[in-house]
Short mmCIF file of C-alpha atoms (C1' of nucleotides) in Angstrom, two decimals:
data_model
loop_
_atom_site.label_atom_id
_atom_site.label_comp_id
_atom_site.label_asym_id
_atom_site.label_seq_id
_atom_site.Cartn_x
_atom_site.Cartn_y
_atom_site.Cartn_z
CA MET A 1 0.00 0.00 0.00
CA ARG A 2 1.44 3.29 -1.10
CA LEU A 3 0.34 6.62 0.33
CA LEU A 4 0.99 10.19 -0.74
CA ILE A 5 1.06 13.02 1.77
CA VAL A 6 0.56 16.52 0.40
CA GLU A 7 1.27 18.84 3.32
CA ASP A 8 3.42 21.92 3.58
CA GLU A 9 3.95 21.94 7.34
CA GLN A 10 7.26 20.11 7.55
CA ARG A 11 6.88 18.87 11.10
CA LEU A 12 3.40 17.50 10.66
CA ALA A 13 4.25 15.89 7.33
CA LEU A 14 7.28 14.12 8.71
CA SER A 15 5.53 12.91 11.81
CA LEU A 16 2.65 11.55 9.76
CA ALA A 17 5.01 9.87 7.35
CA ARG A 18 6.96 8.23 10.13
CA GLY A 19 3.84 6.97 11.86
CA LEU A 20 2.29 5.57 8.71
CA ARG A 21 5.53 3.90 7.72
CA ALA A 22 5.49 2.22 11.09
CA GLU A 23 2.10 0.85 10.12
CA GLY A 24 3.69 -0.75 7.12
CA TYR A 25 2.73 1.68 4.38
CA ALA A 26 5.06 3.11 1.75
CA VAL A 27 4.81 6.87 2.14
CA ASP A 28 5.85 9.69 -0.16
CA VAL A 29 5.71 13.32 0.90
CA VAL A 30 5.40 16.47 -1.19
CA HIS A 31 4.96 20.00 0.09
CA ASP A 32 3.41 21.74 -2.86
CA GLY A 33 -0.08 21.56 -4.34
CA LEU A 34 0.95 21.35 -7.95
CA GLU A 35 3.57 18.76 -7.18
CA GLY A 36 0.92 16.78 -5.32
CA LEU A 37 -1.46 16.95 -8.24
CA HIS A 38 1.14 15.54 -10.60
CA ARG A 39 2.17 12.77 -8.27
CA ALA A 40 -1.36 11.74 -7.45
CA GLY A 41 -2.19 11.84 -11.15
CA GLU A 42 0.37 9.15 -11.85
CA GLY A 43 -1.98 6.57 -10.47
CA ALA A 44 0.62 4.85 -8.34
CA TYR A 45 -0.97 5.63 -4.98
CA ASP A 46 -3.63 3.80 -3.05
CA LEU A 47 -4.57 6.84 -0.99
CA VAL A 48 -3.77 10.54 -0.81
CA LEU A 49 -3.64 12.65 2.34
CA LEU A 50 -4.36 16.14 1.15
CA ASP A 51 -3.96 19.33 3.14
CA ILE A 52 -6.04 22.32 2.12
CA MET A 53 -3.71 25.23 2.73
CA LEU A 54 -0.92 24.60 0.29
CA PRO A 55 1.49 26.64 -1.79
CA GLY A 56 1.12 26.27 -5.54
CA MET A 57 -2.46 25.08 -5.61
CA ASN A 58 -4.85 24.62 -2.71
CA GLY A 59 -6.16 21.23 -1.71
CA TYR A 60 -9.69 21.78 -2.93
CA ARG A 61 -8.51 22.53 -6.42
CA VAL A 62 -6.09 19.62 -6.42
CA CYS A 63 -8.90 17.30 -5.44
CA ALA A 64 -11.40 18.75 -7.87
CA THR A 65 -8.88 18.61 -10.71
CA LEU A 66 -8.10 14.97 -10.03
CA ARG A 67 -11.77 14.04 -9.99
CA ALA A 68 -12.46 16.02 -13.13
CA ALA A 69 -9.78 13.97 -14.81
CA GLY A 70 -11.54 10.80 -13.80
CA ASN A 71 -9.04 9.89 -11.10
CA GLU A 72 -10.75 7.91 -8.36
CA VAL A 73 -7.93 7.51 -5.87
CA PRO A 74 -9.25 7.72 -2.29
CA ILE A 75 -8.59 11.17 -0.86
CA LEU A 76 -8.53 12.06 2.81
CA MET A 77 -8.70 15.83 3.31
CA LEU A 78 -7.00 17.50 6.19
CA THR A 79 -8.96 20.64 7.00
CA ALA A 80 -8.06 23.36 9.45
CA LYS A 81 -11.07 24.67 11.33
CA ASP A 82 -9.99 28.27 11.22
CA GLY A 83 -13.13 29.75 9.78
CA GLU A 84 -11.65 30.58 6.43
CA TYR A 85 -12.64 27.27 4.94
CA ASP A 86 -15.79 25.38 5.70
CA GLU A 87 -15.08 21.93 6.94
CA ALA A 88 -17.74 20.32 4.87
CA GLU A 89 -16.52 21.97 1.71
CA GLY A 90 -14.26 19.03 1.08
CA LEU A 91 -17.34 17.01 0.25
CA ASP A 92 -18.05 19.18 -2.75
CA THR A 93 -14.74 18.54 -4.38
CA GLY A 94 -14.97 14.79 -4.24
CA ALA A 95 -12.92 13.86 -1.20
CA ASP A 96 -13.84 10.55 0.40
CA ASP A 97 -13.38 11.71 3.95
CA TYR A 98 -12.08 14.67 5.86
CA LEU A 99 -10.36 15.23 9.17
CA THR A 100 -10.34 18.48 11.10
CA LYS A 101 -7.06 19.62 12.60
CA PRO A 102 -5.97 19.08 15.19
CA PHE A 103 -6.67 15.36 15.02
CA SER A 104 -5.39 12.47 17.02
CA TYR A 105 -2.94 10.16 15.35
CA VAL A 106 -5.00 7.12 16.22
CA VAL A 107 -8.01 8.58 14.49
CA LEU A 108 -6.00 9.31 11.39
CA VAL A 109 -4.73 5.77 11.12
CA ALA A 110 -8.21 4.44 11.64
CA ARG A 111 -9.56 6.59 8.83
CA VAL A 112 -6.77 5.62 6.49
CA LYS A 113 -7.37 1.96 7.14
CA ALA A 114 -11.10 2.43 6.74
CA LEU A 115 -10.72 4.07 3.35
CA LEU A 116 -8.32 1.45 2.11
CA ARG A 117 -10.63 -1.27 3.33
CA ARG A 118 -13.62 0.30 1.68
CA ARG A 119 -11.87 0.52 -1.62
CA GLY A 120 -11.04 -3.14 -1.60
CA ARG A 121 -14.38 -4.50 -0.50
CA SER A 122 -15.61 -5.33 -3.95
CA ALA A 123 -15.82 -9.01 -3.15
CA ALA A 124 -19.32 -9.19 -4.52
CA PRO A 125 -20.41 -12.68 -5.41
CA VAL A 126 -20.65 -12.60 -9.19
CA LEU A 127 -21.22 -15.91 -10.88
CA ARG A 128 -19.66 -16.15 -14.32
CA VAL A 129 -20.66 -18.78 -16.83
CA GLY A 130 -19.38 -18.21 -20.31
CA ALA A 131 -20.64 -14.86 -21.56
CA LEU A 132 -23.03 -14.55 -18.64
CA ALA A 133 -22.37 -12.66 -15.41
CA VAL A 134 -24.89 -13.17 -12.62
CA ASP A 135 -24.46 -10.59 -9.87
CA GLN A 136 -26.20 -11.99 -6.82
CA GLY A 137 -25.85 -8.86 -4.72
CA ALA A 138 -27.17 -6.44 -7.28
CA ARG A 139 -29.57 -8.96 -8.80
CA ARG A 140 -28.32 -8.03 -12.22
CA VAL A 141 -27.41 -10.17 -15.21
CA GLU A 142 -25.10 -9.26 -18.04
CA ARG A 143 -24.44 -11.00 -21.28
CA ASP A 144 -21.22 -9.92 -22.97
CA GLY A 145 -21.17 -6.86 -20.75
CA THR A 146 -24.63 -5.57 -21.58
CA GLU A 147 -27.34 -5.77 -18.98
CA VAL A 148 -30.27 -8.06 -19.53
CA ALA A 149 -33.47 -7.11 -17.73
CA LEU A 150 -34.96 -10.06 -15.87
CA THR A 151 -37.94 -10.39 -13.60
CA ALA A 152 -37.58 -11.65 -10.05
CA LYS A 153 -38.55 -15.23 -10.84
CA GLU A 154 -36.50 -15.35 -14.00
CA PHE A 155 -33.48 -14.21 -12.05
CA ALA A 156 -34.10 -16.72 -9.31
CA VAL A 157 -34.26 -19.60 -11.76
CA LEU A 158 -31.13 -18.50 -13.56
CA GLU A 159 -29.37 -18.06 -10.24
CA GLN A 160 -30.06 -21.65 -9.30
CA LEU A 161 -28.67 -22.85 -12.59
CA ALA A 162 -25.64 -20.59 -12.30
CA LEU A 163 -24.90 -21.74 -8.76
CA ARG A 164 -24.46 -25.23 -10.16
CA ALA A 165 -23.15 -24.31 -13.56
CA GLY A 166 -22.30 -27.31 -15.70
CA GLU A 167 -24.33 -29.63 -13.52
CA VAL A 168 -27.77 -30.86 -14.35
CA VAL A 169 -30.36 -29.30 -12.10
CA SER A 170 -33.67 -31.09 -11.90
CA LYS A 171 -36.94 -29.27 -12.11
CA ALA A 172 -37.83 -30.51 -8.67
CA GLU A 173 -34.72 -28.86 -7.26
CA ILE A 174 -35.48 -25.61 -8.98
CA LEU A 175 -39.02 -25.69 -7.68
CA GLU A 176 -37.75 -26.35 -4.20
CA HIS A 177 -35.38 -23.41 -4.13
CA VAL A 178 -37.26 -20.82 -6.11
CA TRP A 179 -40.86 -21.50 -5.24
CA ASP A 180 -42.58 -21.69 -1.93
CA PHE A 181 -42.58 -25.16 -0.46
CA ALA A 182 -46.35 -24.83 -0.31
CA TYR A 183 -46.46 -24.49 -4.05
CA ASP A 184 -48.50 -27.22 -5.69
CA GLY A 185 -48.84 -25.99 -9.22
CA ASP A 186 -47.73 -27.46 -12.47
CA VAL A 187 -44.07 -28.24 -13.21
CA ASN A 188 -44.70 -26.65 -16.56
CA ILE A 189 -44.08 -23.33 -14.90
CA ILE A 190 -40.36 -23.94 -15.00
CA GLU A 191 -40.47 -24.62 -18.69
CA VAL A 192 -42.18 -21.29 -19.08
CA TYR A 193 -39.38 -19.50 -17.29
CA VAL A 194 -36.63 -21.35 -19.05
CA SER A 195 -38.31 -20.34 -22.26
CA ALA A 196 -38.34 -16.70 -21.20
CA LEU A 197 -34.69 -16.89 -20.20
CA ARG A 198 -33.73 -18.34 -23.55
CA ARG A 199 -35.59 -15.57 -25.30
CA LYS A 200 -33.79 -12.89 -23.29
CA LEU A 201 -30.35 -14.44 -23.03
CA GLY A 202 -30.27 -16.12 -26.39
CA ALA A 203 -30.25 -19.83 -27.06
CA GLY A 204 -27.25 -21.98 -26.24
CA HIS A 205 -26.90 -21.14 -22.56
CA ILE A 206 -29.52 -23.39 -21.05
CA VAL A 207 -29.38 -26.96 -22.28
CA THR A 208 -32.26 -29.34 -21.82
CA VAL A 209 -31.38 -32.76 -20.49
CA ARG A 210 -34.39 -34.81 -21.26
CA GLY A 211 -35.91 -36.55 -18.29
CA ALA A 212 -33.34 -35.04 -15.91
CA GLY A 213 -33.50 -31.27 -15.93
CA TYR A 214 -31.51 -28.32 -17.23
CA ARG A 215 -27.84 -27.46 -17.38
CA LEU A 216 -26.21 -24.07 -17.72
CA VAL A 217 -23.21 -24.26 -20.04
CA ALA A 218 -20.45 -21.89 -21.08
CA GLY A 219 -21.02 -22.31 -24.78
CA ALA A 220 -22.34 -19.24 -26.55
CA MET B 1 -28.71 2.56 12.46
CA ARG B 2 -30.34 0.45 15.12
CA LEU B 3 -29.09 0.19 18.68
CA LEU B 4 -30.02 -2.10 21.54
CA ILE B 5 -29.83 -0.94 25.14
CA VAL B 6 -29.69 -3.65 27.78
CA GLU B 7 -30.09 -1.85 31.08
CA ASP B 8 -32.30 -2.53 34.05
CA GLU B 9 -32.33 0.94 35.53
CA GLN B 10 -35.45 2.33 33.99
CA ARG B 11 -34.54 5.98 34.30
CA LEU B 12 -31.12 5.62 32.79
CA ALA B 13 -32.35 3.38 30.01
CA LEU B 14 -35.10 5.76 29.00
CA SER B 15 -32.90 8.80 29.10
CA LEU B 16 -30.26 7.09 26.97
CA ALA B 17 -32.86 5.92 24.52
CA ARG B 18 -34.34 9.36 24.17
CA GLY B 19 -30.98 10.99 23.64
CA LEU B 20 -29.82 8.47 21.07
CA ARG B 21 -33.08 8.68 19.20
CA ALA B 22 -32.55 12.42 19.01
CA GLU B 23 -29.26 11.59 17.29
CA GLY B 24 -31.21 9.75 14.67
CA TYR B 25 -30.75 6.15 15.78
CA ALA B 26 -33.47 3.56 16.09
CA VAL B 27 -33.27 2.36 19.69
CA ASP B 28 -34.71 -0.68 21.39
CA VAL B 29 -34.57 -1.19 25.15
CA VAL B 30 -34.70 -4.37 27.18
CA HIS B 31 -34.23 -4.68 30.93
CA ASP B 32 -33.19 -8.27 31.30
CA GLY B 33 -29.94 -10.02 30.44
CA LEU B 34 -31.47 -13.06 28.84
CA GLU B 35 -33.85 -10.97 26.84
CA GLY B 36 -30.91 -8.87 25.71
CA LEU B 37 -29.00 -11.94 24.64
CA HIS B 38 -31.85 -13.12 22.47
CA ARG B 39 -32.46 -9.75 20.91
CA ALA B 40 -28.80 -9.12 20.18
CA GLY B 41 -28.56 -12.59 18.72
CA GLU B 42 -31.10 -11.74 16.05
CA GLY B 43 -28.43 -9.84 14.19
CA ALA B 44 -30.58 -6.83 13.46
CA TYR B 45 -28.57 -4.41 15.57
CA ASP B 46 -25.61 -2.31 14.62
CA LEU B 47 -24.47 -1.81 18.21
CA VAL B 48 -25.36 -3.01 21.71
CA LEU B 49 -25.11 -0.98 24.91
CA LEU B 50 -24.72 -3.54 27.63
CA ASP B 51 -24.98 -2.96 31.36
CA ILE B 52 -23.19 -5.41 33.65
CA MET B 53 -25.49 -5.71 36.59
CA LEU B 54 -28.59 -7.24 35.11
CA PRO B 55 -31.37 -9.57 36.17
CA GLY B 56 -31.53 -12.84 34.29
CA MET B 57 -27.95 -12.97 33.12
CA ASN B 58 -25.15 -10.55 33.80
CA GLY B 59 -23.55 -8.47 31.09
CA TYR B 60 -20.27 -10.34 31.02
CA ARG B 61 -21.97 -13.61 30.32
CA VAL B 62 -24.26 -12.08 27.72
CA CYS B 63 -21.24 -10.67 25.94
CA ALA B 64 -19.20 -13.85 26.22
CA THR B 65 -22.11 -15.96 25.00
CA LEU B 66 -22.64 -13.79 21.97
CA ARG B 67 -18.99 -13.91 21.05
CA ALA B 68 -18.85 -17.65 21.57
CA ALA B 69 -21.69 -17.94 19.09
CA GLY B 70 -19.68 -16.04 16.54
CA ASN B 71 -21.73 -12.85 16.83
CA GLU B 72 -19.55 -9.84 16.06
CA VAL B 73 -21.95 -7.02 16.80
CA PRO B 74 -20.12 -4.07 18.40
CA ILE B 75 -20.67 -4.03 22.16
CA LEU B 76 -20.23 -1.04 24.46
CA MET B 77 -20.14 -2.13 28.10
CA LEU B 78 -21.51 0.10 30.83
CA THR B 79 -19.59 -0.70 33.99
CA ALA B 80 -20.21 0.56 37.49
CA LYS B 81 -16.96 1.26 39.25
CA ASP B 82 -17.99 -0.15 42.60
CA GLY B 83 -15.09 -2.46 43.05
CA GLU B 84 -17.06 -5.62 42.66
CA TYR B 85 -16.39 -5.87 38.95
CA ASP B 86 -13.15 -4.99 37.30
CA GLU B 87 -13.57 -2.52 34.50
CA ALA B 88 -11.13 -4.23 32.23
CA GLU B 89 -12.91 -7.50 32.58
CA GLY B 90 -15.44 -6.44 30.01
CA LEU B 91 -12.77 -6.28 27.35
CA ASP B 92 -11.70 -9.83 28.10
CA THR B 93 -15.13 -11.12 27.34
CA GLY B 94 -15.11 -9.56 23.90
CA ALA B 95 -16.59 -6.11 24.41
CA ASP B 96 -15.30 -3.46 22.04
CA ASP B 97 -15.27 -0.61 24.51
CA TYR B 98 -16.46 0.21 28.00
CA LEU B 99 -17.72 3.23 29.86
CA THR B 100 -17.59 3.68 33.62
CA LYS B 101 -20.65 5.06 35.32
CA PRO B 102 -21.35 7.81 35.83
CA PHE B 103 -20.48 8.99 32.36
CA SER B 104 -21.31 12.13 30.49
CA TYR B 105 -23.86 11.89 27.77
CA VAL B 106 -21.57 13.58 25.27
CA VAL B 107 -18.89 11.00 25.86
CA LEU B 108 -21.36 8.19 25.36
CA VAL B 109 -22.51 9.53 22.01
CA ALA B 110 -18.91 10.00 20.91
CA ARG B 111 -18.07 6.40 21.80
CA VAL B 112 -21.15 5.10 20.05
CA LYS B 113 -20.29 6.99 16.90
CA ALA B 114 -16.70 5.85 17.07
CA LEU B 115 -17.70 2.21 17.40
CA LEU B 116 -20.19 2.41 14.57
CA ARG B 117 -17.56 4.00 12.41
CA ARG B 118 -14.90 1.53 13.36
CA ARG B 119 -16.87 -1.65 13.13
CA GLY B 120 -19.50 -0.62 10.68
CA ARG B 121 -19.67 -2.30 7.33
CA SER B 122 -18.17 0.72 5.77
CA ALA B 123 -15.99 2.54 8.18
CA ALA B 124 -15.70 5.80 6.32
CA PRO B 125 -18.11 8.55 7.27
CA VAL B 126 -18.57 9.90 3.74
CA LEU B 127 -20.28 7.50 1.39
CA ARG B 128 -20.09 8.46 -2.25
CA VAL B 129 -22.42 7.02 -4.81
CA GLY B 130 -22.33 8.77 -8.11
CA ALA B 131 -23.32 12.39 -7.61
CA LEU B 132 -24.40 11.74 -4.04
CA ALA B 133 -22.30 12.29 -0.94
CA VAL B 134 -23.71 10.90 2.28
CA ASP B 135 -21.88 12.18 5.34
CA GLN B 136 -22.67 9.80 8.16
CA GLY B 137 -21.00 11.85 10.83
CA ALA B 138 -22.64 15.16 10.00
CA ARG B 139 -25.86 13.51 8.79
CA ARG B 140 -25.73 15.62 5.66
CA VAL B 141 -26.34 14.75 2.05
CA GLU B 142 -25.14 16.52 -1.03
CA ARG B 143 -26.01 16.04 -4.65
CA ASP B 144 -23.50 17.51 -7.08
CA GLY B 145 -22.12 19.63 -4.29
CA THR B 146 -25.34 21.23 -3.16
CA GLU B 147 -26.85 20.19 0.13
CA VAL B 148 -30.17 18.40 0.14
CA ALA B 149 -32.24 18.79 3.29
CA LEU B 150 -33.48 15.43 4.54
CA THR B 151 -35.47 14.45 7.60
CA ALA B 152 -34.08 11.95 10.07
CA LYS B 153 -35.93 8.96 8.66
CA GLU B 154 -35.23 9.93 5.09
CA PHE B 155 -31.56 10.10 5.92
CA ALA B 156 -31.62 6.79 7.72
CA VAL B 157 -33.19 5.04 4.76
CA LEU B 158 -30.76 6.58 2.31
CA GLU B 159 -27.88 5.67 4.61
CA GLN B 160 -28.84 2.02 4.54
CA LEU B 161 -28.97 2.06 0.77
CA ALA B 162 -25.66 3.89 0.55
CA LEU B 163 -23.95 1.47 2.91
CA ARG B 164 -24.66 -1.25 0.40
CA ALA B 165 -24.49 0.82 -2.75
CA GLY B 166 -25.01 -1.18 -5.88
CA GLU B 167 -26.57 -4.05 -4.00
CA VAL B 168 -30.25 -4.71 -3.71
CA VAL B 169 -31.49 -3.98 -0.19
CA SER B 170 -34.79 -5.56 0.70
CA LYS B 171 -37.54 -3.65 2.43
CA ALA B 172 -37.34 -6.06 5.32
CA GLU B 173 -33.68 -5.21 5.79
CA ILE B 174 -34.38 -1.51 5.68
CA LEU B 175 -37.15 -1.90 8.22
CA GLU B 176 -34.87 -3.93 10.43
CA HIS B 177 -32.15 -1.31 10.58
CA VAL B 178 -34.12 1.89 10.51
CA TRP B 179 -37.17 1.17 12.63
CA ASP B 180 -37.54 -0.10 16.20
CA PHE B 181 -38.89 -3.54 16.90
CA ALA B 182 -41.89 -1.88 18.45
CA TYR B 183 -42.87 -0.95 14.95
CA ASP B 184 -45.49 -3.20 13.44
CA GLY B 185 -46.85 -1.08 10.66
CA ASP B 186 -47.08 -1.53 6.96
CA VAL B 187 -44.12 -2.04 4.65
CA ASN B 188 -45.69 0.72 2.63
CA ILE B 189 -43.90 3.16 4.89
CA ILE B 190 -40.67 2.47 3.04
CA GLU B 191 -42.26 3.20 -0.27
CA VAL B 192 -43.37 6.51 1.15
CA TYR B 193 -39.83 7.41 2.15
CA VAL B 194 -38.31 6.22 -1.07
CA SER B 195 -40.83 8.36 -2.83
CA ALA B 196 -39.79 11.36 -0.75
CA LEU B 197 -36.12 10.68 -1.40
CA ARG B 198 -36.71 10.50 -5.12
CA ARG B 199 -38.54 13.80 -5.01
CA LYS B 200 -35.67 15.46 -3.18
CA LEU B 201 -32.71 13.76 -4.83
CA GLY B 202 -34.18 13.42 -8.28
CA ALA B 203 -35.05 10.22 -10.05
CA GLY B 204 -32.38 7.83 -11.25
CA HIS B 205 -30.59 7.26 -7.97
CA ILE B 206 -32.85 4.75 -6.31
CA VAL B 207 -33.81 1.91 -8.58
CA THR B 208 -36.73 -0.35 -7.80
CA VAL B 209 -36.07 -4.06 -8.18
CA ARG B 210 -39.50 -5.55 -8.22
CA GLY B 211 -40.00 -8.30 -5.72
CA ALA B 212 -36.54 -7.79 -4.24
CA GLY B 213 -36.04 -4.28 -2.90
CA TYR B 214 -34.20 -1.12 -3.85
CA ARG B 215 -30.76 -0.40 -5.17
CA LEU B 216 -28.74 2.78 -5.02
CA VAL B 217 -26.87 3.31 -8.27
CA ALA B 218 -24.29 5.75 -9.52
CA GLY B 219 -26.17 6.64 -12.66
CA ALA B 220 -27.55 10.18 -12.89
"C1'" DC C 1 -37.68 -45.72 -42.50
"C1'" DC C 2 -42.03 -44.54 -40.61
"C1'" DT C 3 -45.27 -44.01 -36.77
"C1'" DC C 4 -46.64 -43.02 -32.44
"C1'" DC C 5 -46.20 -41.27 -27.90
"C1'" DA C 6 -44.46 -38.68 -24.24
"C1'" DC C 7 -42.07 -34.90 -22.91
"C1'" DG C 8 -40.81 -30.24 -23.65
"C1'" DA C 9 -41.37 -25.41 -25.76
"C1'" DT C 10 -43.90 -21.57 -26.66
"C1'" DC C 11 -47.75 -18.39 -26.72
"C1'" DA C 12 -51.61 -15.55 -25.41
"C1'" DA C 13 -54.63 -14.12 -21.87
"C1'" DC C 14 -55.99 -13.18 -17.33
"C1'" DA C 15 -56.03 -11.89 -12.53
"C1'" DG C 16 -53.69 -10.56 -8.64
"C1'" DG C 17 -49.95 -8.30 -6.49
"C1'" DC C 18 -46.63 -4.85 -6.08
"C1'" DG C 19 -45.15 -0.40 -6.03
"C1'" DC C 20 -46.35 4.60 -6.32
"C1'" DA C 21 -48.51 8.78 -5.13
"C1'" DT C 22 -51.53 11.49 -2.45
"C1'" DG C 23 -54.15 13.42 1.32
"C1'" DG C 24 -54.78 13.51 5.80
"C1'" DA C 25 -54.34 12.00 11.00
"C1'" DC C 26 -51.47 12.19 14.89
"C1'" DG C 27 -47.97 13.73 18.02
"C1'" DA C 28 -43.85 16.30 19.30
"C1'" DA C 29 -41.30 20.43 19.35
"C1'" DG C 30 -40.90 25.35 19.10
"C1'" DC D 1 -51.11 27.46 18.44
"C1'" DT D 2 -48.46 26.42 14.53
"C1'" DT D 3 -45.33 23.72 12.12
"C1'" DC D 4 -42.95 19.85 10.92
"C1'" DG D 5 -41.99 14.94 10.81
"C1'" DT D 6 -43.93 10.55 10.80
"C1'" DC D 7 -47.17 7.27 9.66
"C1'" DC D 8 -51.51 5.29 7.75
"C1'" DA D 9 -55.14 4.40 4.19
"C1'" DT D 10 -56.73 4.50 -0.26
"C1'" DG D 11 -56.91 4.12 -5.22
"C1'" DC D 12 -54.70 3.41 -9.40
"C1'" DG D 13 -51.74 1.53 -12.96
"C1'" DC D 14 -48.66 -1.60 -14.57
"C1'" DC D 15 -45.95 -5.49 -14.26
"C1'" DT D 16 -45.63 -10.23 -13.32
"C1'" DG D 17 -46.81 -14.90 -12.25
"C1'" DT D 18 -49.58 -18.50 -13.66
"C1'" DT D 19 -52.50 -21.30 -16.48
"C1'" DG D 20 -54.01 -24.09 -20.27
"C1'" DA D 21 -53.85 -24.92 -25.00
"C1'" DT D 22 -51.21 -25.76 -28.88
"C1'" DC D 23 -47.20 -26.85 -31.39
"C1'" DG D 24 -42.49 -28.97 -31.73
"C1'" DT D 25 -39.18 -32.73 -30.97
"C1'" DG D 26 -36.72 -36.92 -29.67
"C1'" DG D 27 -36.79 -41.84 -28.98
"C1'" DA D 28 -38.50 -46.53 -29.18
"C1'" DG D 29 -40.63 -50.04 -31.66
"C1'" DG D 30 -42.62 -52.00 -35.50
#
DNA sequence: CCTCCACGATCAACAGGCGCATGGACGAAG
DNA sequence: CTTCGTCCATGCGCCTGTTGATCGTGGAGG
C-alpha cells in the first residue's frame, strides 16, 4: 500500500510519514499543491492525504482537478477549522473523507485503514458462466457486458442454474429453491421460465437434459 | 442505524434511549440479560449498549455468550466502578469498549459513533455514490455539491442504501435497521420514504427491483 | 424408415400483487 | 397554536406470475 502526503507543514508531514511507515505503508511526501497533483495523477498511490492550505495550488482545487480527470484515488482531506474554509466543503470537491485539525494520530490511522478497506471491498459474489455474469448482490445479469433485464422469478431460476453451472439441475430442485414449499402448481411453470430466459439471453446457454432437468453451459 | 440498550435501571435506560433517538438512531430497550442476549442474537442491531449488573444474566456472560456464538456485533459495556467488577474485565469477554458510570452523555454519544464507524460495514463517514455524498458523521447529504435537506428517517433510509451501494437492499432489511422492533406497521412506509427521497434527490438514484427491494446506483 | 407417444417449448390471456402517489391524522417540538 | 416529521389508508396503474392450449421434438418399436 502506497500513500501520498501533500502537506506543507514540515513537522506535521514528517511525523505523519513516520507513523504511517510504522504501520507498514510506503509513504511519499510532497509539500506543494501542484507537485501533489502531478504525483497523485500518476496513479501509483492507493490513498492521498491532502492538506487544504498549500502553496502552488490549494487542496480543494487539487482534489477537484483529479476528480475532473476521472481519477478515483481515495482522498482524505485534512482541514483546518480556522473559519476561512468550511469543513464540509471538502465534500463538494470529491474527497472521500475529511479530518479536522488538530486530530489524534489514532483517528488518522483508523480513517486511512477504513478508506483502504472500503476501496477493496468489492468481493461481490458474481457468478460467471461463459458470456453470462450473474451478480447476486445487485440482482443483475449481463451477457457480454450488456445488462439483460430479468424479472424476479427469472433471475431466481437463472441463479439456481448458475450456482451449479455445468451440472444438471432437476426441475424438482429448482421448484424447491425458487418456489414456496407450499407451491402445488404445475411443473410446466419452470419450462415457461426457461423459455423466457432463452428468449432474453439467447439460445445456447440453457441446455435441456431430457428426463433429468436443465444445465447451464459456457457455450455461446 | 439500530441500537439495543440492555439496562435494568429504567430511568437511565429511558434517558439514553431518548438521547440516542434524538441523534437519529433507532433504539430498542430491554431490561433483562437473557432478553438482551436473544435480541442481540437476532443480528438486526448495529451496536449493543450492555450494562453489567442485570437480572436474568449478567452483562459479562451475555457478551461472552454472543462472542462464543460467533456474533460480532459491536458491544459497548456500561460498567459501574464499585469495586465488585473490574472494569477491564469487560474487554476480556469480547466487548469493544467500556464506559464507567457515571459517564457524560456527550462521551457516550462519541463512543457510540466511534464504534459504529470503526466496526460498521463501511468505516468511512462519507459515502459516495455517483453524484451523491452521504456524510454519516454530520448527517448531511449533497447532490452535485449542493446540500439536500433530509429528515431523520429519510436520511436513515438513504444511509442504509448507501452502505450497500449497488446491491439490492430488501424492504425487510431496511425496516430492520431503521425502525424499532416496536414498529409493526405496513411495509408501505418504506415506499413513502423512497418516494420522498426521489422527489428530493431526483429520479435515477434509487432503482426499484420488483419483488426484491431497492438499489442505489451511480447513474444520474 | 415410418409411426406413435411422451415430454418439452412456446404463446396468449388473465387476474392478482406490487409499487407509487396522495391526502390527511397524529404527536412532538418550538 | 403552529409547524414539521412521521405514519396510515386509499386508489390506481402496470408489471408479473400463472395457467391451459397448442405446437415442436426426440426416442422406441414395429
